[in-house]
Amino acid sequence: MTDAAPAPAISVALCTYNGARFIRRQLAGILAQTLPPAQLVVSDDASADDTVSIVEQELAAHRASGAPTPELVLLRNETALGVTANFEQALRACTGELIALSDQDDEWEPDKLERMAAYFAQRPGLGFLHTDATLIDDDGLPAGGTLFGVLEVTDEERAAVHSGHAFDVFVRRNLATGATAMVTADLLRSALPFPAEWVHDEWLAVQAAARGRLELSERPLTRYRRHDENQIGAGDPTLRHKIGRVLGRRGDRNRMLAVRSRILSERLAGAADVSWENRTLAEEKALFEAERAALPISRPARVSRVIRLARGGRYGRFASRGRLDVLRDLLQPA
């Protein structure tokens, strides 16, 4: 009888920016995991508060208690890099085979790392796992609902991901929130470097989906804090919010979608571990977004082009909100 393979080492990539208000709670949850991480990488993006000193104090106190304490790698940016570049810096410093992404203001369930690591052990080849999350308020109390609920993740989207067709979903819109995610070191290497035009978690997720290496779990393993100081995060899917998105000015949105889609298509074109079908899908997405970006400023002049795109079924395949995006392209002022 052979010995079981050792459990893979886990790193936690925690990015901070003026996070003194909540960082103690998040650190407490990380340090109390039933499967402790081997490494904690904290990348601070030029905080002006006591975030860094709190991190050092909490880790020192934990170590002094005799409890298993992860290796601390503390990176301090003199000038802020921004969310995506800061996470890339943190992730590059991680040495674990599995890497959990962490925001500074959430709270983890005690068995989060254990459950996620078990998922990877059961699914050889998995590269990226994200989960649902329970919403909490400033005081850590339930705010009602879950992250998947706010994102309006449909049964059809979940089924597509579970059946191995995640890229069909993620080429249209992102479902993954980095604060709930774990990624393998080899998937990370495939995704580096991160384009400045993409958010780090969206880029990691779409790279994994394109390679057939993404899965989601409906089990909430994170308590996701929603408050006014979130740098990025999920908004409420209210009717008023949706109408505002349709009638608000278009600005650079379509141009940015076209740029992002072109970057994705070009990166996947040279990836030997991405199927021809998914490379083709990425190229079709890039062409679709380029056509949307080139829509005329005049609303009447847009009508025939939008109708042609809609009749071809391309909004359903590639636009994040399908029919709602048809209305958006028809009605939005420039």
Short mmCIF file of C-alpha atoms in Angstrom, two decimals:
data_model
loop_
_atom_site.label_atom_id
_atom_site.label_comp_id
_atom_site.label_asym_id
_atom_site.label_seq_id
_atom_site.Cartn_x
_atom_site.Cartn_y
_atom_site.Cartn_z
CA MET A 1 0.00 0.00 0.00
CA THR A 2 1.46 3.35 -1.06
CA ASP A 3 1.40 6.44 1.07
CA ALA A 4 -1.10 9.13 0.11
CA ALA A 5 0.33 12.13 -1.71
CA PRO A 6 1.02 15.06 0.59
CA ALA A 7 -1.52 17.85 0.57
CA PRO A 8 -0.46 20.72 -1.70
CA ALA A 9 0.91 23.81 0.00
CA ILE A 10 -1.54 26.71 0.05
CA SER A 11 -0.66 30.38 -0.27
CA VAL A 12 -3.04 33.24 0.46
CA ALA A 13 -2.70 36.41 -1.63
CA LEU A 14 -4.14 39.25 0.46
CA CYS A 15 -4.17 42.75 -1.04
CA THR A 16 -4.69 45.76 1.20
CA TYR A 17 -5.32 49.47 0.85
CA ASN A 18 -6.31 51.57 3.87
CA GLY A 19 -7.87 48.45 5.36
CA ALA A 20 -7.35 49.08 9.08
CA ARG A 21 -11.09 49.07 9.71
CA PHE A 22 -11.64 45.40 8.85
CA ILE A 23 -8.26 43.72 8.39
CA ARG A 24 -8.15 42.17 11.88
CA ARG A 25 -11.34 40.20 11.23
CA GLN A 26 -10.08 38.90 7.92
CA LEU A 27 -6.70 37.92 9.36
CA ALA A 28 -8.42 36.14 12.24
CA GLY A 29 -10.40 34.06 9.76
CA ILE A 30 -7.32 33.19 7.70
CA LEU A 31 -5.27 32.21 10.75
CA ALA A 32 -8.09 30.07 12.20
CA GLN A 33 -8.51 27.86 9.12
CA THR A 34 -8.95 24.14 9.74
CA LEU A 35 -6.36 23.66 6.98
CA PRO A 36 -3.79 26.40 7.69
CA PRO A 37 -2.06 28.07 4.75
CA ALA A 38 1.69 27.67 4.44
CA GLN A 39 2.20 31.22 3.24
CA LEU A 40 0.45 34.57 3.54
CA VAL A 41 1.46 37.20 0.99
CA VAL A 42 0.22 40.68 1.90
CA SER A 43 0.67 43.33 -0.78
CA ASP A 44 -0.16 46.78 0.54
CA ASP A 45 -0.94 49.43 -2.04
CA ALA A 46 0.49 52.54 -0.33
CA SER A 47 -1.93 52.62 2.61
CA ALA A 48 -2.01 55.82 4.62
CA ASP A 49 -3.47 54.16 7.74
CA ASP A 50 -2.27 51.45 10.15
CA THR A 51 -3.00 48.47 7.88
CA VAL A 52 0.58 47.23 7.64
CA SER A 53 1.35 47.54 11.34
CA ILE A 54 -1.88 45.71 12.20
CA VAL A 55 -0.88 42.84 9.91
CA GLU A 56 2.53 42.61 11.56
CA GLN A 57 1.05 42.77 15.07
CA GLU A 58 -1.58 40.11 14.40
CA LEU A 59 0.89 37.68 12.84
CA ALA A 60 3.39 38.22 15.67
CA ALA A 61 0.71 37.62 18.31
CA HIS A 62 -0.47 34.47 16.54
CA ARG A 63 3.06 33.15 16.32
CA ALA A 64 3.68 33.92 20.00
CA SER A 65 0.61 31.87 20.94
CA GLY A 66 2.31 28.76 19.57
CA ALA A 67 -0.33 28.23 16.88
CA PRO A 68 0.74 27.20 13.35
CA THR A 69 1.56 30.44 11.57
CA PRO A 70 2.07 30.89 7.85
CA GLU A 71 5.22 32.40 6.44
CA LEU A 72 4.52 36.12 6.03
CA VAL A 73 5.65 37.91 2.88
CA LEU A 74 4.91 41.61 3.22
CA LEU A 75 5.12 43.80 0.13
CA ARG A 76 4.76 47.56 0.49
CA ASN A 77 4.14 49.84 -2.47
CA GLU A 78 5.42 53.38 -2.08
CA THR A 79 3.16 54.40 -4.95
CA ALA A 80 -0.24 52.77 -5.44
CA LEU A 81 -0.37 50.25 -8.30
CA GLY A 82 -4.14 49.83 -8.40
CA VAL A 83 -6.18 46.70 -7.75
CA THR A 84 -5.16 44.54 -10.72
CA ALA A 85 -1.43 45.28 -10.64
CA ASN A 86 -1.34 44.91 -6.87
CA PHE A 87 -2.96 41.48 -7.06
CA GLU A 88 -0.58 40.45 -9.81
CA GLN A 89 2.32 41.44 -7.56
CA ALA A 90 0.90 39.44 -4.66
CA LEU A 91 0.19 36.38 -6.79
CA ARG A 92 3.67 36.39 -8.32
CA ALA A 93 5.13 36.21 -4.80
CA CYS A 94 3.08 33.14 -3.87
CA THR A 95 4.93 29.81 -3.75
CA GLY A 96 2.04 27.45 -2.97
CA GLU A 97 0.61 24.98 -5.46
CA LEU A 98 -2.82 26.36 -4.59
CA ILE A 99 -3.41 30.08 -4.11
CA ALA A 100 -6.47 31.59 -2.43
CA LEU A 101 -7.25 35.21 -3.25
CA SER A 102 -8.35 37.41 -0.38
CA ASP A 103 -9.77 40.89 -0.02
CA GLN A 104 -9.07 42.85 3.14
CA ASP A 105 -12.63 43.35 4.32
CA ASP A 106 -14.36 39.98 4.00
CA GLU A 107 -14.58 37.11 6.48
CA TRP A 108 -13.90 33.43 5.79
CA GLU A 109 -15.73 30.35 6.96
CA PRO A 110 -13.32 28.32 9.15
CA ASP A 111 -13.16 25.40 6.68
CA LYS A 112 -12.87 27.45 3.49
CA LEU A 113 -9.35 26.36 2.54
CA GLU A 114 -9.97 22.75 3.54
CA ARG A 115 -13.09 22.46 1.41
CA MET A 116 -11.56 24.20 -1.58
CA ALA A 117 -8.39 22.12 -1.45
CA ALA A 118 -10.54 18.98 -1.30
CA TYR A 119 -12.37 20.11 -4.43
CA PHE A 120 -9.06 20.38 -6.30
CA ALA A 121 -7.99 16.96 -5.02
CA GLN A 122 -11.20 15.44 -6.40
CA ARG A 123 -10.90 17.20 -9.76
CA PRO A 124 -7.49 16.63 -11.37
CA GLY A 125 -6.81 19.33 -13.93
CA LEU A 126 -8.98 21.94 -12.24
CA GLY A 127 -7.27 25.33 -12.39
CA PHE A 128 -9.74 27.84 -10.91
CA LEU A 129 -12.56 27.42 -8.42
CA HIS A 130 -14.90 30.16 -7.26
CA THR A 131 -17.82 29.92 -4.88
CA ASP A 132 -20.92 31.71 -3.76
CA ALA A 133 -20.72 34.04 -0.75
CA THR A 134 -23.01 35.25 1.99
CA LEU A 135 -23.50 39.02 2.02
CA ILE A 136 -22.73 40.84 5.28
CA ASP A 137 -22.84 44.46 6.40
CA ASP A 138 -20.25 46.65 8.11
CA ASP A 139 -20.84 44.91 11.43
CA GLY A 140 -20.48 41.42 9.98
CA LEU A 141 -24.22 40.75 10.20
CA PRO A 142 -26.14 39.06 7.37
CA ALA A 143 -27.19 41.65 4.80
CA GLY A 144 -29.59 39.28 3.06
CA GLY A 145 -28.94 37.25 -0.02
CA THR A 146 -25.83 35.84 -1.64
CA LEU A 147 -23.27 37.00 -4.16
CA PHE A 148 -24.63 34.72 -6.90
CA GLY A 149 -28.05 36.21 -6.22
CA VAL A 150 -26.78 39.75 -6.66
CA LEU A 151 -24.99 38.74 -9.86
CA GLU A 152 -28.17 37.02 -11.07
CA VAL A 153 -26.34 33.81 -11.91
CA THR A 154 -28.90 31.68 -13.74
CA ASP A 155 -29.53 27.95 -13.55
CA GLU A 156 -28.52 27.72 -17.21
CA GLU A 157 -25.18 29.40 -16.50
CA ARG A 158 -24.47 27.12 -13.56
CA ALA A 159 -25.35 24.05 -15.63
CA ALA A 160 -23.06 25.18 -18.45
CA VAL A 161 -20.13 25.60 -16.05
CA HIS A 162 -20.77 22.26 -14.35
CA SER A 163 -20.96 20.48 -17.72
CA GLY A 164 -17.60 21.78 -18.92
CA HIS A 165 -18.86 24.69 -21.03
CA ALA A 166 -17.71 27.52 -18.79
CA PHE A 167 -16.15 29.48 -21.64
CA ASP A 168 -19.54 29.79 -23.35
CA VAL A 169 -20.62 31.68 -20.23
CA PHE A 170 -17.45 33.62 -19.42
CA VAL A 171 -16.92 34.88 -22.97
CA ARG A 172 -20.26 36.62 -22.44
CA ARG A 173 -19.87 37.79 -18.85
CA ASN A 174 -17.85 37.14 -15.71
CA LEU A 175 -19.44 35.24 -12.80
CA ALA A 176 -16.36 34.89 -10.59
CA THR A 177 -15.43 37.13 -7.68
CA GLY A 178 -11.77 36.91 -6.73
CA ALA A 179 -12.45 37.07 -3.01
CA THR A 180 -14.11 33.64 -3.29
CA ALA A 181 -11.54 32.06 -5.61
CA MET A 182 -8.65 29.60 -5.49
CA VAL A 183 -6.26 29.09 -8.41
CA THR A 184 -3.44 26.69 -9.16
CA ALA A 185 0.09 27.95 -9.66
CA ASP A 186 0.28 26.51 -13.17
CA LEU A 187 -2.96 28.21 -14.24
CA LEU A 188 -1.60 31.46 -12.86
CA ARG A 189 1.52 31.07 -14.98
CA SER A 190 -0.64 30.64 -18.07
CA ALA A 191 -2.52 33.86 -17.29
CA LEU A 192 0.48 36.08 -16.57
CA PRO A 193 1.01 38.93 -17.24
CA PHE A 194 -2.36 40.52 -16.48
CA PRO A 195 -3.51 43.11 -19.05
CA ALA A 196 -4.13 46.52 -17.50
CA GLU A 197 -7.51 46.60 -19.26
CA TRP A 198 -8.81 43.61 -17.30
CA VAL A 199 -9.62 43.13 -13.62
CA HIS A 200 -7.42 40.41 -12.12
CA ASP A 201 -10.18 37.97 -11.14
CA GLU A 202 -12.03 38.30 -14.45
CA TRP A 203 -8.81 37.62 -16.34
CA LEU A 204 -7.89 34.57 -14.28
CA ALA A 205 -11.41 33.19 -14.60
CA VAL A 206 -11.70 33.63 -18.36
CA GLN A 207 -8.25 32.10 -18.88
CA ALA A 208 -9.27 29.06 -16.84
CA ALA A 209 -12.64 28.81 -18.59
CA ALA A 210 -11.00 28.93 -22.02
CA ARG A 211 -8.86 25.95 -21.00
CA GLY A 212 -11.80 23.97 -19.58
CA ARG A 213 -10.31 24.28 -16.10
CA LEU A 214 -12.92 26.37 -14.24
CA GLU A 215 -15.61 25.24 -11.83
CA LEU A 216 -17.96 26.94 -9.41
CA SER A 217 -19.41 25.83 -6.10
CA GLU A 218 -22.76 26.97 -4.77
CA ARG A 219 -21.53 26.54 -1.18
CA PRO A 220 -20.88 29.98 0.39
CA LEU A 221 -17.40 29.85 1.95
CA THR A 222 -16.88 33.61 2.23
CA ARG A 223 -18.82 36.30 4.02
CA TYR A 224 -18.65 39.10 1.48
CA ARG A 225 -18.80 42.55 3.02
CA ARG A 226 -20.65 45.25 1.09
CA HIS A 227 -19.94 48.82 2.10
CA ASP A 228 -19.22 52.24 0.61
CA GLU A 229 -15.44 51.77 0.68
CA ASN A 230 -15.32 48.75 -1.66
CA GLN A 231 -12.90 49.50 -4.49
CA ILE A 232 -14.72 47.08 -6.74
CA GLY A 233 -17.68 44.83 -6.13
CA ALA A 234 -21.17 43.71 -7.01
CA GLY A 235 -24.04 46.15 -7.29
CA ASP A 236 -27.72 45.57 -6.68
CA PRO A 237 -29.61 44.22 -9.72
CA THR A 238 -32.57 46.56 -9.18
CA LEU A 239 -34.89 47.64 -12.00
CA ARG A 240 -33.79 51.23 -11.48
CA HIS A 241 -30.15 50.18 -11.81
CA LYS A 242 -30.86 48.29 -15.04
CA ILE A 243 -32.79 51.18 -16.56
CA GLY A 244 -29.96 53.51 -15.62
CA ARG A 245 -27.49 51.27 -17.44
CA VAL A 246 -29.64 51.29 -20.56
CA LEU A 247 -30.27 55.03 -20.64
CA GLY A 248 -26.94 56.26 -19.25
CA ARG A 249 -24.33 57.63 -21.60
CA ARG A 250 -22.32 55.05 -23.49
CA GLY A 251 -18.99 56.81 -23.02
CA ASP A 252 -16.02 54.48 -23.56
CA ARG A 253 -17.78 51.29 -22.49
CA ASN A 254 -18.13 49.68 -25.92
CA ARG A 255 -14.64 50.73 -26.93
CA MET A 256 -13.21 49.16 -23.78
CA LEU A 257 -15.15 45.94 -24.35
CA ALA A 258 -13.70 45.80 -27.85
CA VAL A 259 -10.16 46.35 -26.57
CA ARG A 260 -10.54 43.72 -23.85
CA SER A 261 -12.02 41.18 -26.25
CA ARG A 262 -9.23 41.72 -28.77
CA ILE A 263 -6.60 41.24 -26.05
CA LEU A 264 -8.26 38.00 -24.97
CA SER A 265 -8.50 36.66 -28.51
CA GLU A 266 -4.85 37.42 -29.24
CA ARG A 267 -3.63 35.83 -26.01
CA LEU A 268 -5.65 32.66 -26.58
CA ALA A 269 -4.66 32.40 -30.25
CA GLY A 270 -1.17 31.26 -29.30
CA ALA A 271 -2.19 29.00 -26.40
CA ALA A 272 -1.62 25.34 -27.25
CA ASP A 273 -3.81 24.22 -24.32
CA VAL A 274 -6.89 26.08 -25.59
CA SER A 275 -9.18 24.25 -28.00
CA TRP A 276 -9.72 25.47 -31.55
CA GLU A 277 -13.41 25.92 -30.71
CA ASN A 278 -12.66 28.27 -27.82
CA ARG A 279 -10.06 30.22 -29.78
CA THR A 280 -12.65 30.67 -32.52
CA LEU A 281 -15.27 31.73 -29.99
CA ALA A 282 -12.90 34.34 -28.57
CA GLU A 283 -12.22 35.73 -32.06
CA GLU A 284 -15.96 35.92 -32.82
CA LYS A 285 -16.49 37.76 -29.54
CA ALA A 286 -13.76 40.26 -30.49
CA LEU A 287 -15.38 40.91 -33.88
CA PHE A 288 -18.79 41.38 -32.26
CA GLU A 289 -17.50 43.91 -29.72
CA ALA A 290 -15.59 45.73 -32.47
CA GLU A 291 -18.84 46.16 -34.40
CA ARG A 292 -20.60 47.46 -31.29
CA ALA A 293 -17.78 49.93 -30.64
CA ALA A 294 -18.13 51.21 -34.22
CA LEU A 295 -21.88 51.91 -33.94
CA PRO A 296 -22.72 55.44 -35.11
CA ILE A 297 -23.30 58.24 -32.62
CA SER A 298 -26.70 58.92 -34.20
CA ARG A 299 -29.37 56.65 -32.73
CA PRO A 300 -31.39 56.29 -35.97
CA ALA A 301 -28.23 55.33 -37.82
CA ARG A 302 -27.57 52.51 -35.35
CA VAL A 303 -30.87 50.72 -35.83
CA SER A 304 -30.09 48.62 -38.90
CA ARG A 305 -26.70 47.52 -37.55
CA VAL A 306 -28.07 46.55 -34.15
CA ILE A 307 -30.95 44.64 -35.73
CA ARG A 308 -28.51 42.74 -37.94
CA LEU A 309 -26.38 41.76 -34.94
CA ALA A 310 -29.48 40.75 -32.98
CA ARG A 311 -30.92 38.65 -35.80
CA GLY A 312 -27.65 36.81 -36.07
CA GLY A 313 -28.00 35.75 -32.44
CA ARG A 314 -24.76 37.43 -31.49
CA TYR A 315 -26.18 39.42 -28.58
CA GLY A 316 -27.38 36.19 -27.02
CA ARG A 317 -23.97 34.56 -27.45
CA PHE A 318 -21.67 37.43 -26.59
CA ALA A 319 -23.40 40.33 -24.80
CA SER A 320 -23.45 40.23 -21.02
CA ARG A 321 -27.17 41.03 -20.78
CA GLY A 322 -28.50 39.78 -24.10
CA ARG A 323 -31.72 41.60 -24.99
CA LEU A 324 -30.99 44.33 -22.48
CA ASP A 325 -27.82 45.11 -24.40
CA VAL A 326 -29.84 45.36 -27.62
CA LEU A 327 -31.88 48.12 -25.98
CA ARG A 328 -28.73 49.68 -24.58
CA ASP A 329 -27.11 49.91 -28.01
CA LEU A 330 -30.29 51.28 -29.54
CA LEU A 331 -31.07 53.87 -26.87
CA GLN A 332 -27.91 54.96 -25.12
CA PRO A 333 -26.75 58.49 -25.88
CA ALA A 334 -23.14 58.79 -26.87
#
